[in-house]
Amino acid sequence: MRTREFGGTGRKVSIIGQGTWAMKNNGRDALKLGIELGMTHIDTAEMYTGAEELIGQVIRNRRKEIFLVSKVVPSNASYKGTLLACDASLKRLNTDYIDVYLLHWWSGSHPIAETMRAMEELVAAGKIRHIGVSNLDIDRLKRAQRALTREKIACNQVLYHLRSRGIEHRLMPYCESHNIAVVGYSPFGQGHFLLGSSKQAKALSVIAHRHGKTPRQVALNFLTRRESLFAIPKASNVDHVRENAGGTGWQLTDEDVQLIDSVFPPSKDEPLDMI
Ligand code: NAP
């Protein structure tokens, strides 16, 4: 599994990670295999009931290999609530630090300054290594960064798959110019990978055939084609994990990229909504 620097953190992180939304105990073997295959970048959240506990069990004895990301839910993101939520996640994850702690989406409930003050305190206490955000548009990203006094936003985790490429217009270039990692979630459209026309399916299978890969591997390769990008597919099935691990380590040609652009044109620049 290839790694690349995660935003400005100085950490090398697996380009393809493992999502854990709705992952239950039956995801245990998949998660373990993913780690064996180098997908050590693991994404979770306090909101993903049961996932943090499962991860805590799986990464016991190998914490140092793992790049662990978790998130505070906005309704908890007051100053005190963020501190408490982080402690609760650490306990469930059975670890004493989280690599990047994110605000899950913009908080209508608590001022961003409060959340970010708590985040900086968590960094100072060694409970989190870096601060990130999720589902933020450029304006909110700027406001989150301005609320920080010492730290820099490490990543913005956003929806990104072949049929949802709206971030490519402005958000991705903005993040790249500020050295903020762009972590694309739901890379398979939450399991609805190819609801599109058969033209799309055909194009992916032509490209897959050229490289001896599968259409999903082509999608993951495309979604991580730039140095700022990471993808975090969720797979509870070990065969799916094996397939996803093959999404990097080879390169699409310009012709492949043009074909993808022609059948999955980037959607217009839309405001980000929480998914
Ligand atoms: P996804 O990764 O796009 O799709 C997951 C679905 O695809 C599952 O049904 C999985 O099946 C299936 N799948 C995975 N690999 C496959 C393969 N190789 N072949 C066939 N099917 C495959 O959807 P997601 O879970 O929404 O997104 C991924 C992660 O992003 C989440 O788990 C979560 O960590 C994160 N996320 C973050 C936010 C946010 O607001 N920040 C929002 C949504 C998601 P099996 O499980 O049966 O293998």
PDB file of C-alpha atoms and ligand atoms in Angstrom:
ATOM      1  CA  MET A   1       0.000   0.000   0.000  1.00  0.00           C
ATOM      2  CA  ARG A   2       1.377   3.382  -0.987  1.00  0.00           C
ATOM      3  CA  THR A   3       1.575   6.164   1.560  1.00  0.00           C
ATOM      4  CA  ARG A   4       1.813   9.917   1.219  1.00  0.00           C
ATOM      5  CA  GLU A   5       2.154  12.884   3.508  1.00  0.00           C
ATOM      6  CA  PHE A   6      -1.084  13.729   5.249  1.00  0.00           C
ATOM      7  CA  GLY A   7      -1.548  17.487   4.797  1.00  0.00           C
ATOM      8  CA  GLY A   8       1.051  19.377   6.799  1.00  0.00           C
ATOM      9  CA  THR A   9       1.365  16.767   9.532  1.00  0.00           C
ATOM     10  CA  GLY A  10       4.660  15.305   8.338  1.00  0.00           C
ATOM     11  CA  ARG A  11       3.090  11.844   8.702  1.00  0.00           C
ATOM     12  CA  LYS A  12       3.097   9.293   5.894  1.00  0.00           C
ATOM     13  CA  VAL A  13      -0.345   7.759   5.728  1.00  0.00           C
ATOM     14  CA  SER A  14      -1.846   4.986   3.605  1.00  0.00           C
ATOM     15  CA  ILE A  15      -3.564   6.537   0.608  1.00  0.00           C
ATOM     16  CA  ILE A  16      -6.423   4.081   0.925  1.00  0.00           C
ATOM     17  CA  GLY A  17      -7.718   3.725   4.436  1.00  0.00           C
ATOM     18  CA  GLN A  18     -10.607   1.915   6.038  1.00  0.00           C
ATOM     19  CA  GLY A  19     -13.961   3.497   6.856  1.00  0.00           C
ATOM     20  CA  THR A  20     -15.992   2.030   9.708  1.00  0.00           C
ATOM     21  CA  TRP A  21     -19.437   3.580   9.470  1.00  0.00           C
ATOM     22  CA  ALA A  22     -22.016   0.934  10.417  1.00  0.00           C
ATOM     23  CA  MET A  23     -19.232  -1.603  10.832  1.00  0.00           C
ATOM     24  CA  LYS A  24     -20.275  -4.308  13.221  1.00  0.00           C
ATOM     25  CA  ASN A  25     -18.464  -7.222  14.787  1.00  0.00           C
ATOM     26  CA  ASN A  26     -18.611  -8.974  11.424  1.00  0.00           C
ATOM     27  CA  GLY A  27     -16.125  -6.378  10.163  1.00  0.00           C
ATOM     28  CA  ARG A  28     -13.425  -7.583  12.556  1.00  0.00           C
ATOM     29  CA  ASP A  29     -11.614  -9.891  10.108  1.00  0.00           C
ATOM     30  CA  ALA A  30     -11.851  -7.324   7.334  1.00  0.00           C
ATOM     31  CA  LEU A  31     -10.363  -4.605   9.514  1.00  0.00           C
ATOM     32  CA  LYS A  32      -7.512  -6.896  10.579  1.00  0.00           C
ATOM     33  CA  LEU A  33      -6.787  -7.970   7.013  1.00  0.00           C
ATOM     34  CA  GLY A  34      -6.848  -4.348   5.882  1.00  0.00           C
ATOM     35  CA  ILE A  35      -4.163  -3.519   8.442  1.00  0.00           C
ATOM     36  CA  GLU A  36      -2.081  -6.493   7.266  1.00  0.00           C
ATOM     37  CA  LEU A  37      -2.381  -5.152   3.717  1.00  0.00           C
ATOM     38  CA  GLY A  38      -1.145  -1.734   4.830  1.00  0.00           C
ATOM     39  CA  MET A  39      -4.476   0.094   5.061  1.00  0.00           C
ATOM     40  CA  THR A  40      -3.482   1.405   8.468  1.00  0.00           C
ATOM     41  CA  HIS A  41      -5.371   4.681   8.092  1.00  0.00           C
ATOM     42  CA  ILE A  42      -8.573   3.983  10.023  1.00  0.00           C
ATOM     43  CA  ASP A  43     -11.528   6.342  10.083  1.00  0.00           C
ATOM     44  CA  THR A  44     -14.173   6.320  12.773  1.00  0.00           C
ATOM     45  CA  ALA A  45     -16.392   8.662  14.811  1.00  0.00           C
ATOM     46  CA  GLU A  46     -18.150   8.793  18.138  1.00  0.00           C
ATOM     47  CA  MET A  47     -21.323   8.617  16.062  1.00  0.00           C
ATOM     48  CA  TYR A  48     -20.440   5.199  14.540  1.00  0.00           C
ATOM     49  CA  THR A  49     -21.950   3.146  17.314  1.00  0.00           C
ATOM     50  CA  GLY A  50     -19.821   0.155  18.194  1.00  0.00           C
ATOM     51  CA  ALA A  51     -17.080   0.879  15.656  1.00  0.00           C
ATOM     52  CA  GLU A  52     -14.702   2.573  18.099  1.00  0.00           C
ATOM     53  CA  GLU A  53     -14.882  -0.394  20.488  1.00  0.00           C
ATOM     54  CA  LEU A  54     -14.224  -2.819  17.636  1.00  0.00           C
ATOM     55  CA  ILE A  55     -11.218  -0.792  16.467  1.00  0.00           C
ATOM     56  CA  GLY A  56      -9.930  -0.628  20.039  1.00  0.00           C
ATOM     57  CA  GLN A  57      -9.881  -4.429  20.152  1.00  0.00           C
ATOM     58  CA  VAL A  58      -8.348  -4.856  16.697  1.00  0.00           C
ATOM     59  CA  ILE A  59      -5.502  -2.358  17.121  1.00  0.00           C
ATOM     60  CA  ARG A  60      -4.494  -3.483  20.588  1.00  0.00           C
ATOM     61  CA  ASN A  61      -0.739  -4.304  20.499  1.00  0.00           C
ATOM     62  CA  ARG A  62      -0.230  -2.536  17.178  1.00  0.00           C
ATOM     63  CA  ARG A  63      -1.308   1.010  17.918  1.00  0.00           C
ATOM     64  CA  LYS A  64       1.933   2.558  16.608  1.00  0.00           C
ATOM     65  CA  GLU A  65       1.287   1.305  13.056  1.00  0.00           C
ATOM     66  CA  ILE A  66      -2.144   2.874  12.943  1.00  0.00           C
ATOM     67  CA  PHE A  67      -3.159   6.362  11.839  1.00  0.00           C
ATOM     68  CA  LEU A  68      -6.367   6.747  13.784  1.00  0.00           C
ATOM     69  CA  VAL A  69      -8.999   9.351  12.966  1.00  0.00           C
ATOM     70  CA  SER A  70     -12.133  10.012  15.003  1.00  0.00           C
ATOM     71  CA  LYS A  71     -14.730  12.775  15.143  1.00  0.00           C
ATOM     72  CA  VAL A  72     -16.783  14.761  17.606  1.00  0.00           C
ATOM     73  CA  VAL A  73     -20.450  15.134  16.710  1.00  0.00           C
ATOM     74  CA  PRO A  74     -21.467  18.845  16.433  1.00  0.00           C
ATOM     75  CA  SER A  75     -24.068  18.659  19.204  1.00  0.00           C
ATOM     76  CA  ASN A  76     -21.209  17.738  21.576  1.00  0.00           C
ATOM     77  CA  ALA A  77     -18.783  20.289  20.178  1.00  0.00           C
ATOM     78  CA  SER A  78     -18.926  22.899  22.945  1.00  0.00           C
ATOM     79  CA  TYR A  79     -15.601  23.554  24.681  1.00  0.00           C
ATOM     80  CA  LYS A  80     -16.323  21.144  27.518  1.00  0.00           C
ATOM     81  CA  GLY A  81     -18.320  18.743  25.365  1.00  0.00           C
ATOM     82  CA  THR A  82     -15.409  18.324  22.937  1.00  0.00           C
ATOM     83  CA  LEU A  83     -13.028  17.491  25.785  1.00  0.00           C
ATOM     84  CA  LEU A  84     -15.483  14.964  27.211  1.00  0.00           C
ATOM     85  CA  ALA A  85     -16.279  13.429  23.822  1.00  0.00           C
ATOM     86  CA  CYS A  86     -12.586  12.926  23.121  1.00  0.00           C
ATOM     87  CA  ASP A  87     -12.033  11.228  26.472  1.00  0.00           C
ATOM     88  CA  ALA A  88     -14.969   8.918  25.775  1.00  0.00           C
ATOM     89  CA  SER A  89     -13.603   8.053  22.313  1.00  0.00           C
ATOM     90  CA  LEU A  90     -10.140   7.364  23.743  1.00  0.00           C
ATOM     91  CA  LYS A  91     -11.690   4.992  26.228  1.00  0.00           C
ATOM     92  CA  ARG A  92     -13.705   3.141  23.596  1.00  0.00           C
ATOM     93  CA  LEU A  93     -10.676   3.031  21.288  1.00  0.00           C
ATOM     94  CA  ASN A  94      -8.550   1.726  24.128  1.00  0.00           C
ATOM     95  CA  THR A  95      -5.744   4.155  23.342  1.00  0.00           C
ATOM     96  CA  ASP A  96      -4.247   7.285  24.843  1.00  0.00           C
ATOM     97  CA  TYR A  97      -4.135   9.333  21.633  1.00  0.00           C
ATOM     98  CA  ILE A  98      -5.999   9.915  18.386  1.00  0.00           C
ATOM     99  CA  ASP A  99      -3.912  10.923  15.369  1.00  0.00           C
ATOM    100  CA  VAL A 100      -6.436  13.366  13.931  1.00  0.00           C
ATOM    101  CA  TYR A 101      -9.597  14.481  15.698  1.00  0.00           C
ATOM    102  CA  LEU A 102     -12.256  16.051  13.479  1.00  0.00           C
ATOM    103  CA  LEU A 103     -15.307  18.187  13.901  1.00  0.00           C
ATOM    104  CA  HIS A 104     -17.775  15.906  12.065  1.00  0.00           C
ATOM    105  CA  TRP A 105     -19.677  18.737  10.382  1.00  0.00           C
ATOM    106  CA  TRP A 106     -20.261  22.439  10.981  1.00  0.00           C
ATOM    107  CA  SER A 107     -21.828  22.973  14.344  1.00  0.00           C
ATOM    108  CA  GLY A 108     -24.990  25.023  14.405  1.00  0.00           C
ATOM    109  CA  SER A 109     -25.061  24.387  18.142  1.00  0.00           C
ATOM    110  CA  HIS A 110     -21.702  25.701  19.357  1.00  0.00           C
ATOM    111  CA  PRO A 111     -19.379  28.507  18.204  1.00  0.00           C
ATOM    112  CA  ILE A 112     -16.424  27.215  16.207  1.00  0.00           C
ATOM    113  CA  ALA A 113     -14.063  29.146  18.513  1.00  0.00           C
ATOM    114  CA  GLU A 114     -15.165  26.959  21.437  1.00  0.00           C
ATOM    115  CA  THR A 115     -14.645  23.735  19.534  1.00  0.00           C
ATOM    116  CA  MET A 116     -11.233  24.779  18.276  1.00  0.00           C
ATOM    117  CA  ARG A 117     -10.117  26.007  21.700  1.00  0.00           C
ATOM    118  CA  ALA A 118     -10.898  22.552  23.073  1.00  0.00           C
ATOM    119  CA  MET A 119      -9.123  20.919  20.116  1.00  0.00           C
ATOM    120  CA  GLU A 120      -5.943  22.914  20.808  1.00  0.00           C
ATOM    121  CA  GLU A 121      -6.134  21.965  24.448  1.00  0.00           C
ATOM    122  CA  LEU A 122      -6.404  18.296  23.444  1.00  0.00           C
ATOM    123  CA  VAL A 123      -3.271  18.660  21.308  1.00  0.00           C
ATOM    124  CA  ALA A 124      -1.423  20.302  24.200  1.00  0.00           C
ATOM    125  CA  ALA A 125      -2.503  17.451  26.489  1.00  0.00           C
ATOM    126  CA  GLY A 126      -1.204  14.865  23.977  1.00  0.00           C
ATOM    127  CA  LYS A 127      -4.665  13.312  23.584  1.00  0.00           C
ATOM    128  CA  ILE A 128      -4.810  14.155  19.895  1.00  0.00           C
ATOM    129  CA  ARG A 129      -1.925  14.768  17.502  1.00  0.00           C
ATOM    130  CA  HIS A 130      -3.677  16.920  14.895  1.00  0.00           C
ATOM    131  CA  ILE A 131      -6.939  18.763  14.292  1.00  0.00           C
ATOM    132  CA  GLY A 132      -9.185  18.222  11.290  1.00  0.00           C
ATOM    133  CA  VAL A 133     -12.652  19.011  10.012  1.00  0.00           C
ATOM    134  CA  SER A 134     -15.249  17.328   7.861  1.00  0.00           C
ATOM    135  CA  ASN A 135     -17.910  18.546   5.450  1.00  0.00           C
ATOM    136  CA  LEU A 136     -16.712  22.151   5.533  1.00  0.00           C
ATOM    137  CA  ASP A 137     -16.886  24.499   2.556  1.00  0.00           C
ATOM    138  CA  ILE A 138     -14.117  27.048   2.000  1.00  0.00           C
ATOM    139  CA  ASP A 139     -15.742  29.795   4.035  1.00  0.00           C
ATOM    140  CA  ARG A 140     -16.210  27.545   7.067  1.00  0.00           C
ATOM    141  CA  LEU A 141     -12.772  26.041   6.636  1.00  0.00           C
ATOM    142  CA  LYS A 142     -11.299  29.535   6.838  1.00  0.00           C
ATOM    143  CA  ARG A 143     -13.356  30.313   9.926  1.00  0.00           C
ATOM    144  CA  ALA A 144     -12.213  27.089  11.596  1.00  0.00           C
ATOM    145  CA  GLN A 145      -8.572  27.872  10.797  1.00  0.00           C
ATOM    146  CA  ARG A 146      -8.908  31.440  12.067  1.00  0.00           C
ATOM    147  CA  ALA A 147     -10.285  30.106  15.358  1.00  0.00           C
ATOM    148  CA  LEU A 148      -7.040  28.201  15.950  1.00  0.00           C
ATOM    149  CA  THR A 149      -4.197  30.072  17.607  1.00  0.00           C
ATOM    150  CA  ARG A 150      -1.340  27.570  17.250  1.00  0.00           C
ATOM    151  CA  GLU A 151      -2.400  24.559  15.206  1.00  0.00           C
ATOM    152  CA  LYS A 152      -3.161  24.122  11.533  1.00  0.00           C
ATOM    153  CA  ILE A 153      -6.129  22.233  10.096  1.00  0.00           C
ATOM    154  CA  ALA A 154      -4.701  18.915   8.861  1.00  0.00           C
ATOM    155  CA  CYS A 155      -7.569  17.669   6.709  1.00  0.00           C
ATOM    156  CA  ASN A 156     -11.068  18.193   5.413  1.00  0.00           C
ATOM    157  CA  GLN A 157     -13.005  14.942   5.032  1.00  0.00           C
ATOM    158  CA  VAL A 158     -15.638  15.275   2.326  1.00  0.00           C
ATOM    159  CA  LEU A 159     -17.921  13.279   0.056  1.00  0.00           C
ATOM    160  CA  TYR A 160     -16.009  12.283  -3.083  1.00  0.00           C
ATOM    161  CA  HIS A 161     -16.856   9.585  -5.583  1.00  0.00           C
ATOM    162  CA  LEU A 162     -17.112   9.295  -9.349  1.00  0.00           C
ATOM    163  CA  ARG A 163     -20.651  10.629  -9.482  1.00  0.00           C
ATOM    164  CA  SER A 164     -19.973  13.353  -6.943  1.00  0.00           C
ATOM    165  CA  ARG A 165     -16.962  15.418  -7.987  1.00  0.00           C
ATOM    166  CA  GLY A 166     -18.172  18.872  -6.969  1.00  0.00           C
ATOM    167  CA  ILE A 167     -15.184  19.438  -4.647  1.00  0.00           C
ATOM    168  CA  GLU A 168     -12.840  19.492  -7.649  1.00  0.00           C
ATOM    169  CA  HIS A 169     -13.891  23.022  -8.681  1.00  0.00           C
ATOM    170  CA  ARG A 170     -12.862  25.092  -5.702  1.00  0.00           C
ATOM    171  CA  LEU A 171     -12.539  23.153  -2.453  1.00  0.00           C
ATOM    172  CA  MET A 172      -9.824  20.749  -3.578  1.00  0.00           C
ATOM    173  CA  PRO A 173      -7.600  23.496  -5.082  1.00  0.00           C
ATOM    174  CA  TYR A 174      -8.096  25.576  -1.930  1.00  0.00           C
ATOM    175  CA  CYS A 175      -7.069  22.667   0.305  1.00  0.00           C
ATOM    176  CA  GLU A 176      -4.078  21.935  -1.923  1.00  0.00           C
ATOM    177  CA  SER A 177      -2.890  25.521  -1.759  1.00  0.00           C
ATOM    178  CA  HIS A 178      -3.066  25.370   2.061  1.00  0.00           C
ATOM    179  CA  ASN A 179      -1.551  21.895   2.400  1.00  0.00           C
ATOM    180  CA  ILE A 180      -4.761  20.437   3.831  1.00  0.00           C
ATOM    181  CA  ALA A 181      -5.312  16.732   3.104  1.00  0.00           C
ATOM    182  CA  VAL A 182      -8.568  15.968   1.269  1.00  0.00           C
ATOM    183  CA  VAL A 183     -10.006  12.707   2.562  1.00  0.00           C
ATOM    184  CA  GLY A 184     -12.755  11.445   0.296  1.00  0.00           C
ATOM    185  CA  TYR A 185     -15.494   9.505   2.019  1.00  0.00           C
ATOM    186  CA  SER A 186     -18.070   7.145   0.483  1.00  0.00           C
ATOM    187  CA  PRO A 187     -15.786   6.452  -2.514  1.00  0.00           C
ATOM    188  CA  PHE A 188     -18.273   3.818  -3.697  1.00  0.00           C
ATOM    189  CA  GLY A 189     -21.300   6.059  -3.196  1.00  0.00           C
ATOM    190  CA  GLN A 190     -22.217   4.208  -0.006  1.00  0.00           C
ATOM    191  CA  GLY A 191     -22.424   0.933  -1.877  1.00  0.00           C
ATOM    192  CA  HIS A 192     -24.321   2.352  -4.881  1.00  0.00           C
ATOM    193  CA  PHE A 193     -21.229   2.092  -6.973  1.00  0.00           C
ATOM    194  CA  LEU A 194     -22.610   2.011 -10.471  1.00  0.00           C
ATOM    195  CA  LEU A 195     -26.175   3.107 -10.599  1.00  0.00           C
ATOM    196  CA  GLY A 196     -25.210   5.174 -13.584  1.00  0.00           C
ATOM    197  CA  SER A 197     -25.630   4.444 -17.232  1.00  0.00           C
ATOM    198  CA  SER A 198     -24.062   1.410 -18.846  1.00  0.00           C
ATOM    199  CA  LYS A 199     -21.767   3.885 -20.654  1.00  0.00           C
ATOM    200  CA  GLN A 200     -20.124   4.510 -17.288  1.00  0.00           C
ATOM    201  CA  ALA A 201     -19.873   0.820 -16.417  1.00  0.00           C
ATOM    202  CA  LYS A 202     -18.429   0.079 -19.838  1.00  0.00           C
ATOM    203  CA  ALA A 203     -15.793   2.806 -19.576  1.00  0.00           C
ATOM    204  CA  LEU A 204     -14.635   1.546 -16.179  1.00  0.00           C
ATOM    205  CA  SER A 205     -14.426  -2.016 -17.375  1.00  0.00           C
ATOM    206  CA  VAL A 206     -12.418  -0.981 -20.471  1.00  0.00           C
ATOM    207  CA  ILE A 207      -9.919   0.846 -18.244  1.00  0.00           C
ATOM    208  CA  ALA A 208      -9.872  -1.995 -15.713  1.00  0.00           C
ATOM    209  CA  HIS A 209      -9.142  -4.475 -18.482  1.00  0.00           C
ATOM    210  CA  ARG A 210      -6.204  -2.377 -19.759  1.00  0.00           C
ATOM    211  CA  HIS A 211      -4.536  -2.575 -16.347  1.00  0.00           C
ATOM    212  CA  GLY A 212      -5.652  -6.014 -15.199  1.00  0.00           C
ATOM    213  CA  LYS A 213      -7.646  -4.361 -12.384  1.00  0.00           C
ATOM    214  CA  THR A 214     -11.303  -4.172 -11.355  1.00  0.00           C
ATOM    215  CA  PRO A 215     -13.664  -1.207 -11.905  1.00  0.00           C
ATOM    216  CA  ARG A 216     -13.591  -0.425  -8.157  1.00  0.00           C
ATOM    217  CA  GLN A 217      -9.798  -0.408  -8.184  1.00  0.00           C
ATOM    218  CA  VAL A 218      -9.945   2.005 -11.108  1.00  0.00           C
ATOM    219  CA  ALA A 219     -12.318   4.227  -9.123  1.00  0.00           C
ATOM    220  CA  LEU A 220     -10.043   4.237  -6.042  1.00  0.00           C
ATOM    221  CA  ASN A 221      -6.999   4.959  -8.171  1.00  0.00           C
ATOM    222  CA  PHE A 222      -8.765   7.883  -9.834  1.00  0.00           C
ATOM    223  CA  LEU A 223     -10.063   9.257  -6.516  1.00  0.00           C
ATOM    224  CA  THR A 224      -6.528   9.305  -5.106  1.00  0.00           C
ATOM    225  CA  ARG A 225      -4.749  10.524  -8.247  1.00  0.00           C
ATOM    226  CA  ARG A 226      -3.575  13.816  -6.725  1.00  0.00           C
ATOM    227  CA  GLU A 227      -1.039  14.238  -3.929  1.00  0.00           C
ATOM    228  CA  SER A 228      -3.635  15.797  -1.619  1.00  0.00           C
ATOM    229  CA  LEU A 229      -6.064  12.887  -1.834  1.00  0.00           C
ATOM    230  CA  PHE A 230      -6.927   9.915   0.386  1.00  0.00           C
ATOM    231  CA  ALA A 231      -9.907   7.544   0.166  1.00  0.00           C
ATOM    232  CA  ILE A 232     -11.555   5.628   2.998  1.00  0.00           C
ATOM    233  CA  PRO A 233     -13.803   2.874   1.613  1.00  0.00           C
ATOM    234  CA  LYS A 234     -15.662   0.804   4.153  1.00  0.00           C
ATOM    235  CA  ALA A 235     -15.623  -2.950   3.667  1.00  0.00           C
ATOM    236  CA  SER A 236     -16.784  -5.618   6.099  1.00  0.00           C
ATOM    237  CA  ASN A 237     -16.091  -8.359   3.627  1.00  0.00           C
ATOM    238  CA  VAL A 238     -12.500  -9.646   3.398  1.00  0.00           C
ATOM    239  CA  ASP A 239     -12.645 -10.069  -0.380  1.00  0.00           C
ATOM    240  CA  HIS A 240     -13.728  -6.457  -0.698  1.00  0.00           C
ATOM    241  CA  VAL A 241     -10.799  -5.365   1.482  1.00  0.00           C
ATOM    242  CA  ARG A 242      -8.369  -7.302  -0.690  1.00  0.00           C
ATOM    243  CA  GLU A 243      -9.791  -5.694  -3.800  1.00  0.00           C
ATOM    244  CA  ASN A 244      -9.673  -2.196  -2.299  1.00  0.00           C
ATOM    245  CA  ALA A 245      -6.035  -2.600  -1.303  1.00  0.00           C
ATOM    246  CA  GLY A 246      -5.252  -2.985  -5.020  1.00  0.00           C
ATOM    247  CA  GLY A 247      -6.498   0.508  -5.788  1.00  0.00           C
ATOM    248  CA  THR A 248      -3.019   2.048  -5.569  1.00  0.00           C
ATOM    249  CA  GLY A 249       0.500   1.158  -6.670  1.00  0.00           C
ATOM    250  CA  TRP A 250      -0.197   1.589 -10.387  1.00  0.00           C
ATOM    251  CA  GLN A 251      -1.128   4.526 -12.578  1.00  0.00           C
ATOM    252  CA  LEU A 252      -3.998   5.514 -14.799  1.00  0.00           C
ATOM    253  CA  THR A 253      -2.930   6.949 -18.147  1.00  0.00           C
ATOM    254  CA  ASP A 254      -4.018  10.366 -19.444  1.00  0.00           C
ATOM    255  CA  GLU A 255      -6.309   8.520 -21.832  1.00  0.00           C
ATOM    256  CA  ASP A 256      -7.963   6.670 -18.918  1.00  0.00           C
ATOM    257  CA  VAL A 257      -8.489   9.923 -17.038  1.00  0.00           C
ATOM    258  CA  GLN A 258     -10.008  11.581 -20.107  1.00  0.00           C
ATOM    259  CA  LEU A 259     -12.413   8.678 -20.527  1.00  0.00           C
ATOM    260  CA  ILE A 260     -13.461   8.889 -16.870  1.00  0.00           C
ATOM    261  CA  ASP A 261     -13.939  12.660 -17.221  1.00  0.00           C
ATOM    262  CA  SER A 262     -16.130  12.137 -20.257  1.00  0.00           C
ATOM    263  CA  VAL A 263     -18.511   9.647 -18.625  1.00  0.00           C
ATOM    264  CA  PHE A 264     -18.391  11.009 -15.054  1.00  0.00           C
ATOM    265  CA  PRO A 265     -18.169  14.770 -15.658  1.00  0.00           C
ATOM    266  CA  PRO A 266     -17.465  16.754 -12.482  1.00  0.00           C
ATOM    267  CA  SER A 267     -20.762  17.951 -11.024  1.00  0.00           C
ATOM    268  CA  LYS A 268     -21.192  21.675 -10.645  1.00  0.00           C
ATOM    269  CA  ASP A 269     -19.696  23.420  -7.662  1.00  0.00           C
ATOM    270  CA  GLU A 270     -22.343  22.831  -5.011  1.00  0.00           C
ATOM    271  CA  PRO A 271     -22.361  23.903  -1.397  1.00  0.00           C
ATOM    272  CA  LEU A 272     -21.319  21.046   0.856  1.00  0.00           C
ATOM    273  CA  ASP A 273     -24.018  19.392   2.849  1.00  0.00           C
ATOM    274  CA  MET A 274     -23.552  17.013   5.700  1.00  0.00           C
ATOM    275  CA  ILE A 275     -24.171  13.483   4.511  1.00  0.00           C
TER     276      ILE A 275
HETATM  277  P1  NAP B   1     -18.557   3.373   0.763  1.00  0.00           P
HETATM  278  O1  NAP B   1     -17.211   3.074   1.306  1.00  0.00           O
HETATM  279  O2  NAP B   1     -18.696   4.204  -0.441  1.00  0.00           O
HETATM  280  O3  NAP B   1     -19.362   2.022   0.508  1.00  0.00           O
HETATM  281  C1  NAP B   1     -19.440   1.008   1.467  1.00  0.00           C
HETATM  282  C2  NAP B   1     -20.190  -0.134   0.823  1.00  0.00           C
HETATM  283  O4  NAP B   1     -19.447  -0.617  -0.299  1.00  0.00           O
HETATM  284  C3  NAP B   1     -20.402  -1.317   1.742  1.00  0.00           C
HETATM  285  O5  NAP B   1     -21.692  -1.835   1.467  1.00  0.00           O
HETATM  286  C4  NAP B   1     -19.327  -2.307   1.316  1.00  0.00           C
HETATM  287  O6  NAP B   1     -19.726  -3.659   1.477  1.00  0.00           O
HETATM  288  C5  NAP B   1     -19.237  -2.004  -0.166  1.00  0.00           C
HETATM  289  N1  NAP B   1     -17.908  -2.325  -0.687  1.00  0.00           N
HETATM  290  C6  NAP B   1     -16.701  -1.880  -0.213  1.00  0.00           C
HETATM  291  N2  NAP B   1     -15.702  -2.381  -0.957  1.00  0.00           N
HETATM  292  C7  NAP B   1     -16.301  -3.159  -1.918  1.00  0.00           C
HETATM  293  C8  NAP B   1     -15.795  -3.937  -2.974  1.00  0.00           C
HETATM  294  N3  NAP B   1     -14.473  -4.014  -3.214  1.00  0.00           N
HETATM  295  N4  NAP B   1     -16.692  -4.614  -3.753  1.00  0.00           N
HETATM  296  C9  NAP B   1     -18.020  -4.538  -3.520  1.00  0.00           C
HETATM  297  N5  NAP B   1     -18.551  -3.798  -2.522  1.00  0.00           N
HETATM  298  C10 NAP B   1     -17.705  -3.115  -1.739  1.00  0.00           C
HETATM  299  O7  NAP B   1     -19.494   4.048   1.869  1.00  0.00           O
HETATM  300  P2  NAP B   1     -19.357   4.687   3.303  1.00  0.00           P
HETATM  301  O8  NAP B   1     -19.274   3.666   4.351  1.00  0.00           O
HETATM  302  O9  NAP B   1     -20.451   5.698   3.349  1.00  0.00           O
HETATM  303  O10 NAP B   1     -18.009   5.567   3.270  1.00  0.00           O
HETATM  304  C11 NAP B   1     -16.774   5.088   3.712  1.00  0.00           C
HETATM  305  C12 NAP B   1     -16.372   5.673   5.057  1.00  0.00           C
HETATM  306  O11 NAP B   1     -16.296   7.098   5.005  1.00  0.00           O
HETATM  307  C13 NAP B   1     -17.389   5.431   6.184  1.00  0.00           C
HETATM  308  O12 NAP B   1     -17.388   4.094   6.622  1.00  0.00           O
HETATM  309  C14 NAP B   1     -16.940   6.450   7.194  1.00  0.00           C
HETATM  310  O13 NAP B   1     -15.776   5.989   7.887  1.00  0.00           O
HETATM  311  C15 NAP B   1     -16.610   7.647   6.291  1.00  0.00           C
HETATM  312  N6  NAP B   1     -17.752   8.583   6.152  1.00  0.00           N
HETATM  313  C16 NAP B   1     -17.612   9.835   6.669  1.00  0.00           C
HETATM  314  C17 NAP B   1     -18.665  10.745   6.583  1.00  0.00           C
HETATM  315  C18 NAP B   1     -18.505  12.121   7.167  1.00  0.00           C
HETATM  316  O14 NAP B   1     -19.503  12.848   7.281  1.00  0.00           O
HETATM  317  N7  NAP B   1     -17.299  12.518   7.501  1.00  0.00           N
HETATM  318  C19 NAP B   1     -19.871  10.387   5.954  1.00  0.00           C
HETATM  319  C20 NAP B   1     -19.973   9.108   5.418  1.00  0.00           C
HETATM  320  C21 NAP B   1     -18.915   8.228   5.499  1.00  0.00           C
HETATM  321  P3  NAP B   1     -19.224  -4.615   2.681  1.00  0.00           P
HETATM  322  O15 NAP B   1     -19.247  -3.781   3.932  1.00  0.00           O
HETATM  323  O16 NAP B   1     -20.186  -5.737   2.654  1.00  0.00           O
HETATM  324  O17 NAP B   1     -17.819  -5.068   2.360  1.00  0.00           O
END
